[in-house]
């Protein structure tokens, strides 16, 4: 299948790569189908784009939070595990949204509400963690934070 993207123009992807968010993503509830696209062609970057299949203008910049925050830990409630049909912990991909205003060095990520994707069943959802230590706008690049890594 071919889809239009703002970042990469028209790209061709296998139909099996479509990830369905049954309830959409907050603020984009009507948009259900997305594809996950690595930010670089080698796939070595921790950054991704979650691109809507239907709407070229709907795309989220995401990051693997464990690359920058080794202590990041999420606990999924049983209801979430069932909803995503997760059979093994390794079936889950956890990514967080990134906001960049101006320079990438001031980017923030939402550790409070990660996206969890079942990589085997191609189901996804955004969850809100009940952990007061995680911020909605956590600085991604920090000089004095030992839990964060400079890239």
CSV table of C-alpha atoms in Angstrom, one decimal:
chain,number,residue,atom,x,y,z
A,1,UNK,CA,0.0,0.0,0.0
A,2,UNK,CA,1.1,3.6,-0.7
A,3,UNK,CA,0.7,6.4,1.8
A,4,UNK,CA,1.6,10.1,1.7
A,5,UNK,CA,3.7,11.5,4.5
A,6,UNK,CA,5.0,15.1,5.1
A,7,UNK,CA,8.4,13.8,6.2
A,8,UNK,CA,9.1,11.3,3.4
A,9,UNK,CA,6.7,12.0,0.6
A,10,UNK,CA,5.0,9.0,-0.8
A,11,UNK,CA,6.1,5.7,0.6
A,12,UNK,CA,5.1,2.1,0.0
A,13,UNK,CA,4.6,-0.2,3.0
A,14,UNK,CA,3.2,-3.7,3.6
A,15,UNK,CA,-0.4,-3.8,4.7
A,16,UNK,CA,0.6,-5.8,7.7
A,17,UNK,CA,2.5,-2.8,9.1
A,18,UNK,CA,-0.8,-0.9,9.8
A,19,UNK,CA,-1.3,-0.4,13.6
A,20,UNK,CA,-4.8,0.1,14.7
A,21,UNK,CA,-5.7,2.4,17.7
A,22,UNK,CA,-9.3,1.3,18.3
A,23,UNK,CA,-10.1,4.4,20.3
A,24,UNK,CA,-7.7,6.7,18.4
A,25,UNK,CA,-5.2,8.8,20.2
A,26,UNK,CA,-6.5,11.6,22.5
A,27,UNK,CA,-7.3,14.6,20.3
A,28,UNK,CA,-7.4,12.4,17.2
A,29,UNK,CA,-10.0,9.9,18.2
A,30,UNK,CA,-11.4,9.6,14.7
A,31,UNK,CA,-8.0,8.6,13.3
A,32,UNK,CA,-7.5,4.9,13.9
A,33,UNK,CA,-4.9,3.5,11.5
A,34,UNK,CA,-1.2,4.4,11.5
A,35,UNK,CA,2.2,3.1,10.5
A,36,UNK,CA,5.4,3.3,12.5
A,37,UNK,CA,8.3,4.7,10.4
A,38,UNK,CA,11.9,4.9,11.7
A,39,UNK,CA,13.3,8.4,11.6
A,40,UNK,CA,16.4,7.2,9.8
A,41,UNK,CA,16.7,4.6,7.0
A,42,UNK,CA,19.2,2.4,8.9
A,43,UNK,CA,16.8,2.1,11.8
A,44,UNK,CA,19.5,3.0,14.3
A,45,UNK,CA,17.9,6.1,15.7
A,46,UNK,CA,15.6,5.9,18.8
A,47,UNK,CA,13.2,8.3,17.0
A,48,UNK,CA,10.1,7.3,14.9
A,49,UNK,CA,7.1,8.8,13.2
A,50,UNK,CA,3.7,7.4,13.8
A,51,UNK,CA,2.0,8.4,10.5
A,52,UNK,CA,-1.8,8.2,9.9
A,53,UNK,CA,-2.6,6.1,6.9
A,54,UNK,CA,-5.6,8.3,5.9
A,55,UNK,CA,-4.5,11.8,6.9
A,56,UNK,CA,-1.1,13.0,5.6
A,57,UNK,CA,-1.1,15.9,8.1
A,58,UNK,CA,-1.5,13.6,11.2
A,59,UNK,CA,1.9,12.4,12.3
A,60,UNK,CA,3.5,12.1,15.7
A,61,UNK,CA,7.2,12.3,16.4
A,62,UNK,CA,8.1,9.5,18.9
A,63,UNK,CA,11.1,8.2,20.8
A,64,UNK,CA,12.0,5.0,22.6
A,65,UNK,CA,12.1,6.5,26.1
A,66,UNK,CA,14.4,3.7,27.5
A,67,UNK,CA,17.2,5.2,25.3
A,68,UNK,CA,17.2,8.4,27.3
A,69,UNK,CA,15.7,7.2,30.6
A,70,UNK,CA,17.1,3.8,31.7
A,71,UNK,CA,15.0,3.9,34.9
A,72,UNK,CA,11.7,4.5,33.1
A,73,UNK,CA,9.4,1.8,34.1
A,74,UNK,CA,5.8,1.2,33.2
A,75,UNK,CA,3.3,-1.2,34.7
A,76,UNK,CA,0.3,-2.1,32.6
A,77,UNK,CA,-2.9,-2.9,34.4
A,78,UNK,CA,-4.4,-6.3,33.5
A,79,UNK,CA,-7.2,-4.6,31.6
A,80,UNK,CA,-4.7,-2.8,29.3
A,81,UNK,CA,-2.8,-6.1,28.7
A,82,UNK,CA,-6.1,-7.8,27.7
A,83,UNK,CA,-7.2,-4.9,25.5
A,84,UNK,CA,-3.9,-5.0,23.6
A,85,UNK,CA,-3.9,-8.8,23.6
A,86,UNK,CA,-0.4,-8.9,24.9
A,87,UNK,CA,0.8,-12.4,25.5
A,88,UNK,CA,4.5,-11.7,26.3
A,89,UNK,CA,6.2,-8.5,27.6
A,90,UNK,CA,8.4,-8.6,24.5
A,91,UNK,CA,5.3,-8.2,22.3
A,92,UNK,CA,5.0,-4.6,23.5
A,93,UNK,CA,6.7,-1.6,22.1
A,94,UNK,CA,6.6,1.5,24.3
A,95,UNK,CA,7.2,4.9,22.7
A,96,UNK,CA,6.6,8.5,23.9
A,97,UNK,CA,5.6,11.6,22.0
A,98,UNK,CA,8.2,14.2,21.4
A,99,UNK,CA,7.6,18.0,21.2
A,100,UNK,CA,10.2,20.1,19.5
A,101,UNK,CA,9.8,23.9,19.7
A,102,UNK,CA,12.8,25.5,17.9
A,103,UNK,CA,16.0,23.6,18.5
A,104,UNK,CA,16.0,19.8,19.1
A,105,UNK,CA,18.1,20.3,22.2
A,106,UNK,CA,15.1,21.8,23.9
A,107,UNK,CA,12.8,18.8,23.0
A,108,UNK,CA,10.5,17.4,25.6
A,109,UNK,CA,8.8,14.0,25.8
A,110,UNK,CA,5.6,12.8,27.5
A,111,UNK,CA,6.7,10.1,30.0
A,112,UNK,CA,3.3,10.3,31.7
A,113,UNK,CA,1.3,9.0,28.7
A,114,UNK,CA,3.2,6.6,26.6
A,115,UNK,CA,2.0,4.8,23.5
A,116,UNK,CA,2.0,1.0,23.9
A,117,UNK,CA,1.9,-1.1,20.7
A,118,UNK,CA,1.4,-4.8,20.4
A,119,UNK,CA,3.9,-5.5,17.7
A,120,UNK,CA,2.5,-9.0,16.9
A,121,UNK,CA,-1.2,-8.1,16.7
A,122,UNK,CA,-0.6,-4.5,15.4
A,123,UNK,CA,-2.9,-2.9,18.1
A,124,UNK,CA,-2.0,0.3,19.9
A,125,UNK,CA,-3.2,2.6,22.6
A,126,UNK,CA,-2.1,5.6,24.6
A,127,UNK,CA,-2.2,5.0,28.4
A,128,UNK,CA,-1.8,7.4,31.3
A,129,UNK,CA,0.5,6.2,34.0
A,130,UNK,CA,-0.4,6.7,37.6
A,131,UNK,CA,3.2,7.8,38.6
A,132,UNK,CA,3.8,11.3,39.9
A,133,UNK,CA,7.5,11.1,39.0
A,134,UNK,CA,6.8,11.1,35.3
A,135,UNK,CA,6.2,14.5,33.6
A,136,UNK,CA,4.1,15.4,30.5
A,137,UNK,CA,7.0,17.7,29.4
A,138,UNK,CA,10.2,15.9,30.4
A,139,UNK,CA,13.3,17.4,28.9
A,140,UNK,CA,14.8,14.9,26.6
A,141,UNK,CA,18.4,16.2,26.6
A,142,UNK,CA,19.7,17.1,30.0
A,143,UNK,CA,23.2,17.8,31.1
A,144,UNK,CA,22.8,17.2,34.8
A,145,UNK,CA,20.4,14.2,34.7
A,146,UNK,CA,22.2,10.8,35.0
A,147,UNK,CA,19.1,9.0,33.9
A,148,UNK,CA,19.2,10.9,30.5
A,149,UNK,CA,21.7,10.2,27.8
A,150,UNK,CA,23.0,12.8,25.4
A,151,UNK,CA,22.8,11.7,21.8
